[in-house]
Amino acid sequence: MEMTCIDTDQELAETARRTSKNLLQRMEQHLRTFLSAEHELWTAVDERAVGAVDALSELVAAGGKRIRPAFCIAGYLAADGDPENPAVVTAAAALEMLHVSALIHDDIIDASSHRRGLPTVHAHHSALHTRRAWQGEARRFGEGVALLVGDLALVYSEQLMAHAPAAVVPVWNRLRSELMIGQYMDMSAAAEFCVDPQLSRWIALAKSGHYTIHRPLAVGASAAGRPDLAPAFEKYGEAVGEAFQLRDDLLDAFGDSADTGKPAGLDFSQHKMTLLLGWAMQRDERIHSLITTPGHTPEEVRRHLVDTGVPHDIEKHIADLVEQGCAALADTPIDPVWRTELTHMATRVAYRTA
């Protein structure tokens, strides 16, 4: 009898994962179909008009982890949402399109040269301007194009979310404003570059805790008509999202750009006041001087960070956050299969290598 129960649990878990994977694949197809239709629409206007759409399509096609759509779908299915209802597919697609918008703008802010293993939108168009010897300044042209492509993605995200149930609107609105304010605060903190762990944690929550995990889960639950899950998803999402951001900080500092698809050490060069750097500078004031001194190398900063012991402490904090997040689901009225799956998802995002 016990073996039968285990087999049944495993079958249910496999079914849940297959359903989630199928919805993610449908989301990918929906994005491709949507962008293809936009390509045809603007080709009919002028062959040059498709440039912005094509730049967006290339970035979407380049891949990405699709974390936000995955959590949206998980929240929807955990809330007993009907997998045949196309509403969750469009909601997940809207979240990914919003993320693409944020990435394009973020790359301008950070002066990043690569994203998902390809030249960033602004870097590509700056180089195009130079190769073709066009008028004006190549850098301004590239950044201007990227701003517009990012804005186009923002417009498309709204068009996509318009097909989701009206119940998602409040959380969708909060998610977007939170993201923008979080980005603004991130820039301000980088400019001031003052040690403020409390501010660093708030930024991490706004940009990852809420934006990456909590709000996508809430969008999914709202689309399924289960707003009662919001408190548990908030506790889970904030904890797991902070763990996600801390892993991102560690990957930026110590990761391999061949794996991450973007330059390493950007947080150093852009003076990002991450929790990792904030804690390290509390222990060793020389790190602040090192990062703000022109000509420093990422290797130098890494050595000092390791000497403080902060990376090790961050790893312990990540483990605690994952445990806290999963504990928040203990008494949540969802199928145990999805409680287990969300636990697995928390581990995957907190301990990813790219």
Coordinates of C-alpha atoms in Angstrom, one line a residue:
M1 CA 0.0 0.0 0.0
E2 CA 2.8 2.4 0.9
M3 CA 4.6 1.8 -2.4
T4 CA 1.3 2.5 -4.2
C5 CA 0.9 5.8 -2.5
I6 CA 4.5 6.8 -3.4
D7 CA 3.9 5.8 -7.0
T8 CA 0.7 7.8 -7.1
D9 CA 2.5 10.9 -5.7
Q10 CA 5.2 10.6 -8.2
E11 CA 2.7 10.3 -11.0
L12 CA 0.8 13.4 -9.8
A13 CA 4.1 15.3 -9.6
E14 CA 5.1 14.3 -13.1
T15 CA 1.6 15.3 -14.4
A16 CA 2.0 18.7 -12.7
R17 CA 5.4 19.3 -14.2
R18 CA 4.2 18.2 -17.7
T19 CA 1.2 20.6 -17.5
S20 CA 3.4 23.4 -16.4
K21 CA 6.0 22.7 -19.2
N22 CA 3.2 22.5 -21.7
L23 CA 1.8 25.9 -20.7
L24 CA 5.4 27.4 -20.9
Q25 CA 5.7 26.0 -24.4
R26 CA 2.3 27.5 -25.3
M27 CA 3.6 30.8 -23.9
E28 CA 6.7 30.6 -26.2
Q29 CA 4.5 29.9 -29.2
H30 CA 2.2 32.8 -28.3
L31 CA 5.1 35.2 -28.1
R32 CA 6.5 34.0 -31.5
T33 CA 3.0 34.3 -33.1
F34 CA 2.4 37.7 -31.6
L35 CA 5.8 39.1 -32.8
S36 CA 5.4 37.5 -36.2
A37 CA 2.1 39.3 -36.6
E38 CA 3.7 42.6 -35.6
H39 CA 6.5 42.0 -38.1
E40 CA 4.0 41.5 -40.9
L41 CA 1.9 44.5 -39.8
W42 CA 4.9 46.9 -39.9
T43 CA 6.5 45.4 -43.0
A44 CA 3.4 46.5 -44.9
V45 CA 4.1 50.1 -43.7
D46 CA 7.8 50.3 -44.6
E47 CA 10.6 47.7 -44.6
R48 CA 12.6 49.9 -42.1
A49 CA 9.7 50.0 -39.7
V50 CA 10.3 46.4 -38.6
G51 CA 13.7 47.1 -37.2
A52 CA 12.4 47.6 -33.7
V53 CA 10.2 44.6 -33.8
D54 CA 13.0 42.4 -35.1
A55 CA 15.4 43.6 -32.4
L56 CA 12.8 42.6 -29.8
S57 CA 12.2 39.3 -31.5
E58 CA 15.9 38.4 -31.6
L59 CA 16.3 39.0 -27.9
V60 CA 13.2 36.9 -27.1
A61 CA 14.4 34.1 -29.4
A62 CA 17.8 34.2 -27.7
G63 CA 16.3 32.4 -24.7
G64 CA 16.4 33.3 -21.1
K65 CA 15.3 31.5 -18.0
R66 CA 11.6 32.4 -18.2
I67 CA 11.4 32.5 -14.4
R68 CA 8.5 35.0 -14.2
P69 CA 6.2 33.1 -16.6
A70 CA 7.1 29.8 -14.8
F71 CA 6.1 31.2 -11.4
C72 CA 2.9 32.8 -12.9
I73 CA 1.9 29.4 -14.3
A74 CA 2.8 27.6 -11.1
G75 CA 0.7 30.1 -9.1
Y76 CA -2.2 29.6 -11.5
L77 CA -2.0 25.8 -11.4
A78 CA -1.5 25.7 -7.6
A79 CA -4.7 27.8 -7.4
D80 CA -6.6 25.1 -9.3
G81 CA -6.6 27.1 -12.5
D82 CA -7.9 25.4 -15.7
P83 CA -4.9 24.6 -17.8
E84 CA -7.0 24.8 -21.0
N85 CA -7.9 28.5 -20.3
P86 CA -5.6 30.6 -22.5
A87 CA -5.7 33.5 -20.0
V88 CA -2.7 32.2 -18.1
V89 CA -0.7 31.8 -21.3
T90 CA -1.2 35.5 -22.2
A91 CA -0.5 36.6 -18.7
A92 CA 2.7 34.6 -18.7
A93 CA 3.7 36.1 -22.1
A94 CA 3.0 39.6 -20.8
L95 CA 5.3 39.0 -17.8
E96 CA 8.1 37.9 -20.1
M97 CA 7.6 40.8 -22.4
L98 CA 7.8 43.2 -19.5
H99 CA 11.0 41.5 -18.4
V100 CA 12.5 41.9 -21.9
S101 CA 11.6 45.6 -21.7
A102 CA 13.4 45.9 -18.3
L103 CA 16.5 44.1 -19.6
I104 CA 16.9 46.3 -22.6
H105 CA 16.6 49.5 -20.5
D106 CA 18.8 47.9 -17.8
D107 CA 21.5 47.2 -20.3
I108 CA 21.6 50.9 -21.3
I109 CA 21.8 52.0 -17.6
D110 CA 24.6 49.5 -16.9
A111 CA 26.4 50.1 -20.2
S112 CA 26.4 46.4 -20.7
S113 CA 27.8 45.0 -24.0
H114 CA 26.1 41.6 -24.0
R115 CA 22.9 39.9 -23.0
R116 CA 21.9 36.3 -23.5
G117 CA 25.2 35.8 -25.3
L118 CA 24.4 38.4 -27.9
P119 CA 25.3 42.1 -28.3
T120 CA 22.8 44.2 -26.3
V121 CA 20.3 46.2 -28.4
H122 CA 22.1 49.5 -27.8
A123 CA 25.6 48.0 -28.5
H124 CA 24.3 46.3 -31.7
H125 CA 22.8 49.5 -33.1
S126 CA 25.7 51.7 -32.1
A127 CA 28.0 49.3 -34.1
L128 CA 25.5 49.3 -37.0
H129 CA 25.6 53.1 -37.1
T130 CA 29.4 53.1 -37.2
R131 CA 29.6 50.5 -39.9
R132 CA 27.2 52.4 -42.1
A133 CA 28.8 55.8 -41.4
W134 CA 25.4 57.4 -40.6
Q135 CA 25.0 60.9 -39.4
G136 CA 25.2 61.8 -35.7
E137 CA 26.7 60.1 -32.7
A138 CA 26.7 56.3 -32.8
R139 CA 26.3 55.9 -29.0
R140 CA 23.3 58.2 -28.8
F141 CA 21.7 56.4 -31.8
G142 CA 22.2 53.0 -30.3
E143 CA 20.9 54.0 -26.9
G144 CA 17.9 55.9 -28.5
V145 CA 17.0 52.8 -30.5
A146 CA 17.2 50.6 -27.4
L147 CA 15.0 53.0 -25.4
L148 CA 12.4 52.7 -28.1
V149 CA 12.6 49.0 -28.4
G150 CA 12.3 48.6 -24.7
D151 CA 9.3 50.9 -24.7
L152 CA 7.8 48.8 -27.5
A153 CA 8.2 45.7 -25.3
L154 CA 6.4 47.6 -22.5
V155 CA 3.5 48.5 -24.9
Y156 CA 3.3 44.8 -26.0
S157 CA 3.3 43.6 -22.5
E158 CA 0.2 45.7 -21.8
Q159 CA -1.5 44.4 -25.0
L160 CA -0.9 40.9 -23.9
M161 CA -2.1 41.3 -20.4
A162 CA -5.3 42.9 -21.6
H163 CA -6.5 39.4 -22.5
A164 CA -6.0 38.1 -18.9
P165 CA -8.9 38.3 -16.4
A166 CA -9.6 41.7 -15.0
A167 CA -8.8 40.4 -11.5
V168 CA -5.0 40.6 -12.3
V169 CA -5.0 44.3 -13.0
P170 CA -4.3 45.5 -9.4
V171 CA -1.3 43.2 -9.0
W172 CA -0.1 43.9 -12.5
N173 CA -0.2 47.6 -12.0
R174 CA 1.7 47.3 -8.7
L175 CA 4.3 45.0 -10.2
R176 CA 5.1 47.5 -13.0
S177 CA 5.3 50.5 -10.8
E178 CA 7.4 48.6 -8.2
L179 CA 9.8 47.6 -10.9
M180 CA 10.3 51.1 -12.1
I181 CA 10.7 52.6 -8.6
G182 CA 13.1 49.7 -7.8
Q183 CA 15.2 50.5 -10.8
Y184 CA 15.3 54.2 -9.9
M185 CA 16.3 53.5 -6.3
D186 CA 19.0 51.1 -7.7
M187 CA 20.4 53.9 -9.8
S188 CA 20.3 56.4 -7.0
A189 CA 22.0 54.0 -4.5
A190 CA 24.7 53.4 -7.1
A191 CA 25.3 57.1 -7.5
E192 CA 25.5 57.8 -3.8
F193 CA 27.4 54.5 -3.2
C194 CA 26.8 54.7 0.6
V195 CA 26.7 51.6 2.7
D196 CA 23.0 51.0 3.5
P197 CA 22.1 47.3 3.9
Q198 CA 18.5 48.2 4.6
L199 CA 18.1 50.1 1.4
S200 CA 20.0 47.4 -0.5
R201 CA 17.6 44.8 0.8
W202 CA 14.5 46.9 -0.2
I203 CA 15.9 47.3 -3.7
A204 CA 16.5 43.5 -3.9
L205 CA 12.9 42.9 -2.8
A206 CA 11.4 45.4 -5.3
K207 CA 13.5 44.2 -8.2
S208 CA 13.5 40.4 -7.4
G209 CA 11.5 39.5 -4.4
H210 CA 8.3 41.0 -5.7
Y211 CA 8.9 41.4 -9.4
T212 CA 10.5 38.0 -10.0
I213 CA 8.6 35.6 -7.7
H214 CA 5.9 37.1 -5.5
R215 CA 3.9 39.2 -8.1
P216 CA 4.0 36.6 -10.9
L217 CA 2.7 34.0 -8.4
A218 CA 0.0 36.5 -7.4
V219 CA -0.9 37.2 -11.1
G220 CA -1.4 33.5 -11.6
A221 CA -3.5 33.0 -8.5
S222 CA -5.6 36.1 -9.4
A223 CA -6.1 34.7 -12.9
A224 CA -7.4 31.5 -11.3
G225 CA -9.7 33.4 -9.0
R226 CA -7.8 32.6 -5.7
P227 CA -6.8 36.0 -4.2
D228 CA -6.8 34.2 -0.8
L229 CA -3.4 32.7 -1.6
A230 CA -1.8 36.2 -1.8
P231 CA -0.4 36.3 1.9
A232 CA 1.4 33.0 1.6
F233 CA 2.7 33.7 -1.9
E234 CA 4.0 37.1 -0.6
K235 CA 6.0 35.5 2.2
Y236 CA 7.3 32.7 -0.1
G237 CA 8.0 35.2 -2.9
E238 CA 9.8 37.7 -0.8
A239 CA 12.1 35.2 0.7
V240 CA 12.8 33.2 -2.4
G241 CA 13.1 36.3 -4.5
E242 CA 15.7 37.8 -2.2
A243 CA 17.6 34.5 -2.4
F244 CA 17.4 34.8 -6.2
Q245 CA 18.8 38.3 -6.1
L246 CA 21.6 37.3 -3.8
R247 CA 22.5 34.5 -6.2
D248 CA 22.5 37.0 -9.0
D249 CA 24.9 39.2 -7.0
L250 CA 27.2 36.3 -6.4
L251 CA 27.1 35.3 -10.1
D252 CA 27.9 38.8 -11.1
A253 CA 30.9 38.9 -8.8
F254 CA 32.2 35.4 -9.2
G255 CA 30.4 33.9 -12.2
D256 CA 31.6 33.1 -15.7
S257 CA 30.3 35.3 -18.5
A258 CA 30.2 32.3 -20.8
D259 CA 27.6 30.8 -18.5
T260 CA 25.6 34.0 -17.6
G261 CA 25.6 35.4 -21.1
K262 CA 26.6 38.9 -19.9
P263 CA 29.8 40.6 -18.7
A264 CA 31.0 39.7 -15.2
G265 CA 31.7 42.3 -12.6
L266 CA 29.1 44.8 -13.8
D267 CA 28.0 45.5 -10.3
F268 CA 31.6 46.6 -9.5
S269 CA 32.0 48.9 -12.5
Q270 CA 28.5 50.4 -12.1
H271 CA 28.9 50.9 -8.3
K272 CA 25.7 48.8 -7.6
M273 CA 25.1 48.9 -3.9
T274 CA 24.1 45.2 -3.6
L275 CA 23.7 43.5 -0.2
L276 CA 26.9 41.6 -1.0
L277 CA 29.0 44.8 -1.4
G278 CA 27.2 46.5 1.4
W279 CA 28.0 43.8 3.9
A280 CA 31.6 43.5 2.6
M281 CA 32.2 47.3 2.9
Q282 CA 30.9 47.2 6.5
R283 CA 33.7 44.8 7.3
D284 CA 36.4 46.3 5.1
E285 CA 36.2 50.0 4.2
R286 CA 39.0 49.6 1.6
I287 CA 36.6 47.9 -0.8
H288 CA 34.7 51.2 -1.2
S289 CA 37.9 53.0 -2.2
L290 CA 39.0 50.1 -4.4
I291 CA 35.7 50.1 -6.4
T292 CA 35.6 53.9 -6.8
T293 CA 39.2 54.1 -7.9
P294 CA 39.6 54.1 -11.7
G295 CA 41.6 51.1 -13.1
H296 CA 40.6 48.6 -10.5
T297 CA 40.1 45.0 -11.8
P298 CA 37.3 42.6 -10.9
E299 CA 39.9 40.2 -9.7
E300 CA 41.1 42.6 -7.1
V301 CA 37.6 43.2 -5.8
R302 CA 36.9 39.5 -5.7
R303 CA 40.0 38.8 -3.6
H304 CA 38.9 41.4 -1.0
L305 CA 35.3 40.1 -1.0
V306 CA 36.5 36.6 -0.2
D307 CA 38.8 37.9 2.5
T308 CA 35.8 39.5 4.3
G309 CA 34.0 36.1 4.5
V310 CA 30.8 37.7 3.1
P311 CA 30.3 35.4 0.2
H312 CA 30.2 32.5 2.6
D313 CA 27.7 34.3 4.8
I314 CA 25.6 35.1 1.8
E315 CA 25.4 31.4 0.9
K316 CA 24.2 30.7 4.5
H317 CA 21.6 33.5 4.2
I318 CA 20.4 32.1 0.8
A319 CA 19.8 28.7 2.5
D320 CA 17.9 30.4 5.3
L321 CA 15.7 32.3 2.9
V322 CA 14.8 29.2 0.9
E323 CA 13.9 27.5 4.1
Q324 CA 11.8 30.5 5.2
G325 CA 10.0 30.7 1.9
C326 CA 9.1 27.0 1.7
A327 CA 7.9 27.1 5.3
A328 CA 5.4 29.8 4.4
L329 CA 3.6 27.3 2.2
A330 CA 3.2 24.7 5.0
D331 CA -0.4 25.5 5.8
T332 CA -1.4 27.0 2.5
P333 CA -4.6 25.5 1.0
I334 CA -3.0 24.2 -2.2
D335 CA -2.5 20.7 -3.5
P336 CA 0.5 19.1 -1.8
V337 CA 1.9 18.4 -5.2
W338 CA 2.2 22.1 -5.9
R339 CA 3.7 22.7 -2.4
T340 CA 6.4 20.3 -3.3
E341 CA 6.9 21.7 -6.8
L342 CA 7.2 25.3 -5.5
T343 CA 9.8 24.0 -3.0
H344 CA 11.8 22.5 -6.0
M345 CA 11.4 25.8 -7.9
A346 CA 12.8 27.8 -4.9
T347 CA 15.8 25.6 -4.8
R348 CA 16.4 25.8 -8.5
V349 CA 16.3 29.6 -8.7
A350 CA 18.4 30.1 -5.5
Y351 CA 21.1 27.7 -6.6
R352 CA 21.3 28.3 -10.3
T353 CA 24.6 28.6 -12.0
A354 CA 23.7 31.1 -14.7

